[in-house]
């Protein structure tokens, strides 16, 4: 982002003041790692969000609340988030940019851009909710938020909620990439829970960067339910993802290649999650 056109720098103290400052020629900025890479267009004002009280991670019986100004590094280092469902969050976050970028990048800024995300598929798999302010406070599922295109409206993300999933449960994340810190060619996030008899009673299968942000593959989830977590079930779920997930080509990968990757990613993701269950099958 060129700073040549910037004439004002505003630092609001409240979410209400921040939204009011977002006029036609204003750009919100938090960590700045994404804003500084993009063309500013007609922006002449930067609205700094980092004084807003949105930087905490709180842990309770029902789950976690993560403020929008929380850095990705802070999420990795939080003991509760780090151990949640077998460590699926840090497993994913260590692949989001470099360590120096994660020290600066905020969760809210990443979610607001609504593109090129490893974070969003994991949040969808975790049944997470997202909170935002547009003159009133709202909360909805992360999946619904992006399906409705709310991230493209005039609003400010204030945080997310990650619910606990009781019982014997674990998650995992799998990403095809060219280098360790590279953007994904395709990614997948999975969650499995087994009941007392060892059968799967909860499953989430999400494929991202197709290049859509994150798509639940409910047909793949259905083949996992009611049976022990086993390789043949994972392979079938992978075949379903390969055949049913809509992919598109880009300069980075063709649609056909992404379809093949979807099947492999889902199968490997499920197998990894199963090894993290208390009694893996």
Coordinates of C-alpha atoms in Angstrom, one line a residue, residues 19-182:
X19 CA -16.9 2.5 12.5
X20 CA -17.9 6.1 12.3
X21 CA -14.4 6.9 11.0
X22 CA -14.7 4.4 8.1
X23 CA -15.9 6.7 5.4
X24 CA -15.5 6.3 1.7
X25 CA -11.8 7.2 1.8
X26 CA -10.8 5.4 5.0
X27 CA -9.0 2.1 5.4
X28 CA -8.9 0.2 8.7
X29 CA -5.5 -1.1 9.8
X30 CA -4.5 -3.3 12.7
X31 CA -1.2 -5.3 12.2
X32 CA -0.9 -3.9 8.8
X33 CA 0.7 -6.9 7.2
X34 CA -2.0 -7.2 4.5
X35 CA -3.0 -3.6 4.1
X36 CA 0.6 -2.5 3.3
X37 CA 0.8 -5.0 0.5
X38 CA -2.4 -3.8 -1.3
X39 CA -3.1 -0.8 -3.4
X40 CA -4.8 1.8 -1.4
X41 CA -7.1 3.0 -4.2
X42 CA -8.8 6.2 -3.0
X43 CA -7.9 5.8 0.7
X44 CA -6.7 9.0 2.3
X45 CA -7.3 8.0 6.0
X46 CA -6.0 5.1 8.0
X47 CA -8.1 4.1 11.0
X48 CA -5.9 2.3 13.5
X49 CA -7.8 -0.4 15.4
X50 CA -5.1 -1.4 17.9
X51 CA -6.3 0.7 20.8
X52 CA -9.6 -1.1 20.8
X53 CA -10.0 -3.6 23.7
X54 CA -10.1 -6.6 21.4
X55 CA -6.7 -8.3 22.0
X56 CA -7.6 -10.9 24.7
X57 CA -8.0 -14.7 24.6
X58 CA -10.4 -15.9 27.3
X59 CA -11.0 -19.5 28.1
X60 CA -14.1 -20.9 29.8
X61 CA -16.1 -24.0 30.3
X62 CA -17.9 -23.5 26.9
X63 CA -14.8 -22.8 24.9
X64 CA -12.6 -19.9 23.8
X65 CA -13.2 -16.2 22.9
X66 CA -10.5 -14.7 20.8
X67 CA -10.5 -10.9 20.2
X68 CA -9.9 -9.5 16.7
X69 CA -6.7 -7.8 17.6
X70 CA -5.1 -11.0 18.9
X71 CA -1.9 -11.8 16.9
X72 CA -1.5 -15.1 15.3
X73 CA 1.6 -15.7 17.5
X74 CA -0.5 -15.1 20.6
X75 CA -2.9 -17.8 19.4
X76 CA -0.1 -20.3 18.9
X77 CA 1.4 -19.6 22.3
X78 CA -1.9 -19.8 24.3
X79 CA -1.8 -23.1 26.2
X80 CA -5.5 -23.8 25.9
X81 CA -5.7 -23.1 22.2
X82 CA -2.5 -25.0 21.6
X83 CA -3.9 -28.2 23.2
X84 CA -7.5 -27.9 21.8
X85 CA -8.5 -31.0 19.8
X86 CA -5.0 -32.3 19.5
X87 CA -3.3 -29.0 18.6
X88 CA -5.0 -28.4 15.3
X89 CA -4.8 -24.6 15.6
X90 CA -1.0 -24.3 16.0
X91 CA -0.6 -27.0 13.4
X92 CA -2.3 -24.7 11.0
X93 CA -1.0 -21.4 12.2
X94 CA 2.7 -22.2 11.9
X95 CA 2.2 -22.4 8.1
X96 CA 0.6 -18.9 8.0
X97 CA 3.4 -16.6 6.9
X98 CA 6.7 -16.3 8.6
X99 CA 7.2 -16.0 12.4
X100 CA 7.9 -12.2 12.1
X101 CA 4.6 -11.8 10.1
X102 CA 2.7 -13.8 12.7
X103 CA 4.0 -11.5 15.5
X104 CA 2.3 -8.6 13.8
X105 CA -0.7 -10.0 11.9
X106 CA -4.0 -10.0 13.7
X107 CA -6.8 -12.5 13.6
X108 CA -9.4 -9.9 12.7
X109 CA -7.3 -8.5 9.8
X110 CA -6.8 -11.9 8.4
X111 CA -10.5 -12.7 8.6
X112 CA -11.5 -9.4 7.2
X113 CA -9.6 -9.8 3.9
X114 CA -11.7 -12.9 3.1
X115 CA -9.2 -14.6 0.7
X116 CA -6.2 -16.8 0.7
X117 CA -6.8 -18.4 4.1
X118 CA -5.7 -21.4 6.0
X119 CA -7.4 -20.1 9.1
X120 CA -11.0 -20.0 7.9
X121 CA -11.3 -23.8 6.9
X122 CA -10.1 -24.7 10.4
X123 CA -12.5 -22.3 12.1
X124 CA -15.4 -23.8 10.0
X125 CA -14.3 -27.3 11.0
X126 CA -14.3 -26.3 14.7
X127 CA -17.9 -24.9 14.3
X128 CA -16.6 -21.5 15.3
X129 CA -18.7 -18.3 15.5
X130 CA -17.6 -14.8 14.4
X131 CA -18.7 -11.5 16.0
X132 CA -18.8 -8.1 14.2
X133 CA -20.1 -4.6 14.6
X134 CA -21.9 -2.6 11.9
X135 CA -23.8 -0.2 14.2
X136 CA -25.1 -3.2 16.1
X137 CA -23.4 -6.2 17.5
X138 CA -23.9 -9.5 15.7
X139 CA -22.7 -13.1 15.9
X140 CA -23.1 -16.0 13.4
X141 CA -21.2 -19.1 12.3
X142 CA -18.0 -18.5 10.4
X143 CA -19.4 -20.5 7.5
X144 CA -22.5 -18.4 7.3
X145 CA -20.6 -15.1 7.6
X146 CA -18.6 -15.8 4.4
X147 CA -21.5 -17.5 2.6
X148 CA -23.5 -14.2 3.0
X149 CA -20.5 -12.1 2.0
X150 CA -20.7 -10.0 5.2
X151 CA -16.9 -9.6 5.1
X152 CA -17.4 -7.3 2.1
X153 CA -19.8 -5.0 3.9
X154 CA -19.0 -1.9 6.1
X155 CA -18.4 -3.6 9.4
X156 CA -15.6 -4.4 11.9
X157 CA -14.9 -7.9 13.1
X158 CA -14.6 -8.0 16.9
X159 CA -13.7 -11.6 17.6
X160 CA -14.5 -15.3 17.3
X161 CA -15.8 -18.0 19.5
X162 CA -14.4 -21.6 19.5
X163 CA -16.7 -24.0 21.3
X164 CA -15.4 -27.0 23.2
X165 CA -16.2 -30.4 21.8
X166 CA -16.5 -32.8 24.6
X167 CA -15.6 -36.5 24.6
X168 CA -12.8 -38.3 22.7
X169 CA -12.2 -35.8 19.9
X170 CA -9.3 -34.6 17.8
X171 CA -8.7 -32.4 14.7
X172 CA -6.0 -32.0 12.1
X173 CA -5.0 -29.7 9.2
X174 CA -3.3 -30.7 6.0
X175 CA -2.0 -28.3 3.4
X176 CA -0.4 -28.7 0.0
X177 CA 2.1 -25.9 -0.6
X178 CA 5.4 -25.3 -2.4
X179 CA 7.4 -23.9 0.5
X180 CA 6.9 -24.0 4.2
X181 CA 5.4 -20.5 4.4
X182 CA 3.7 -20.5 1.0

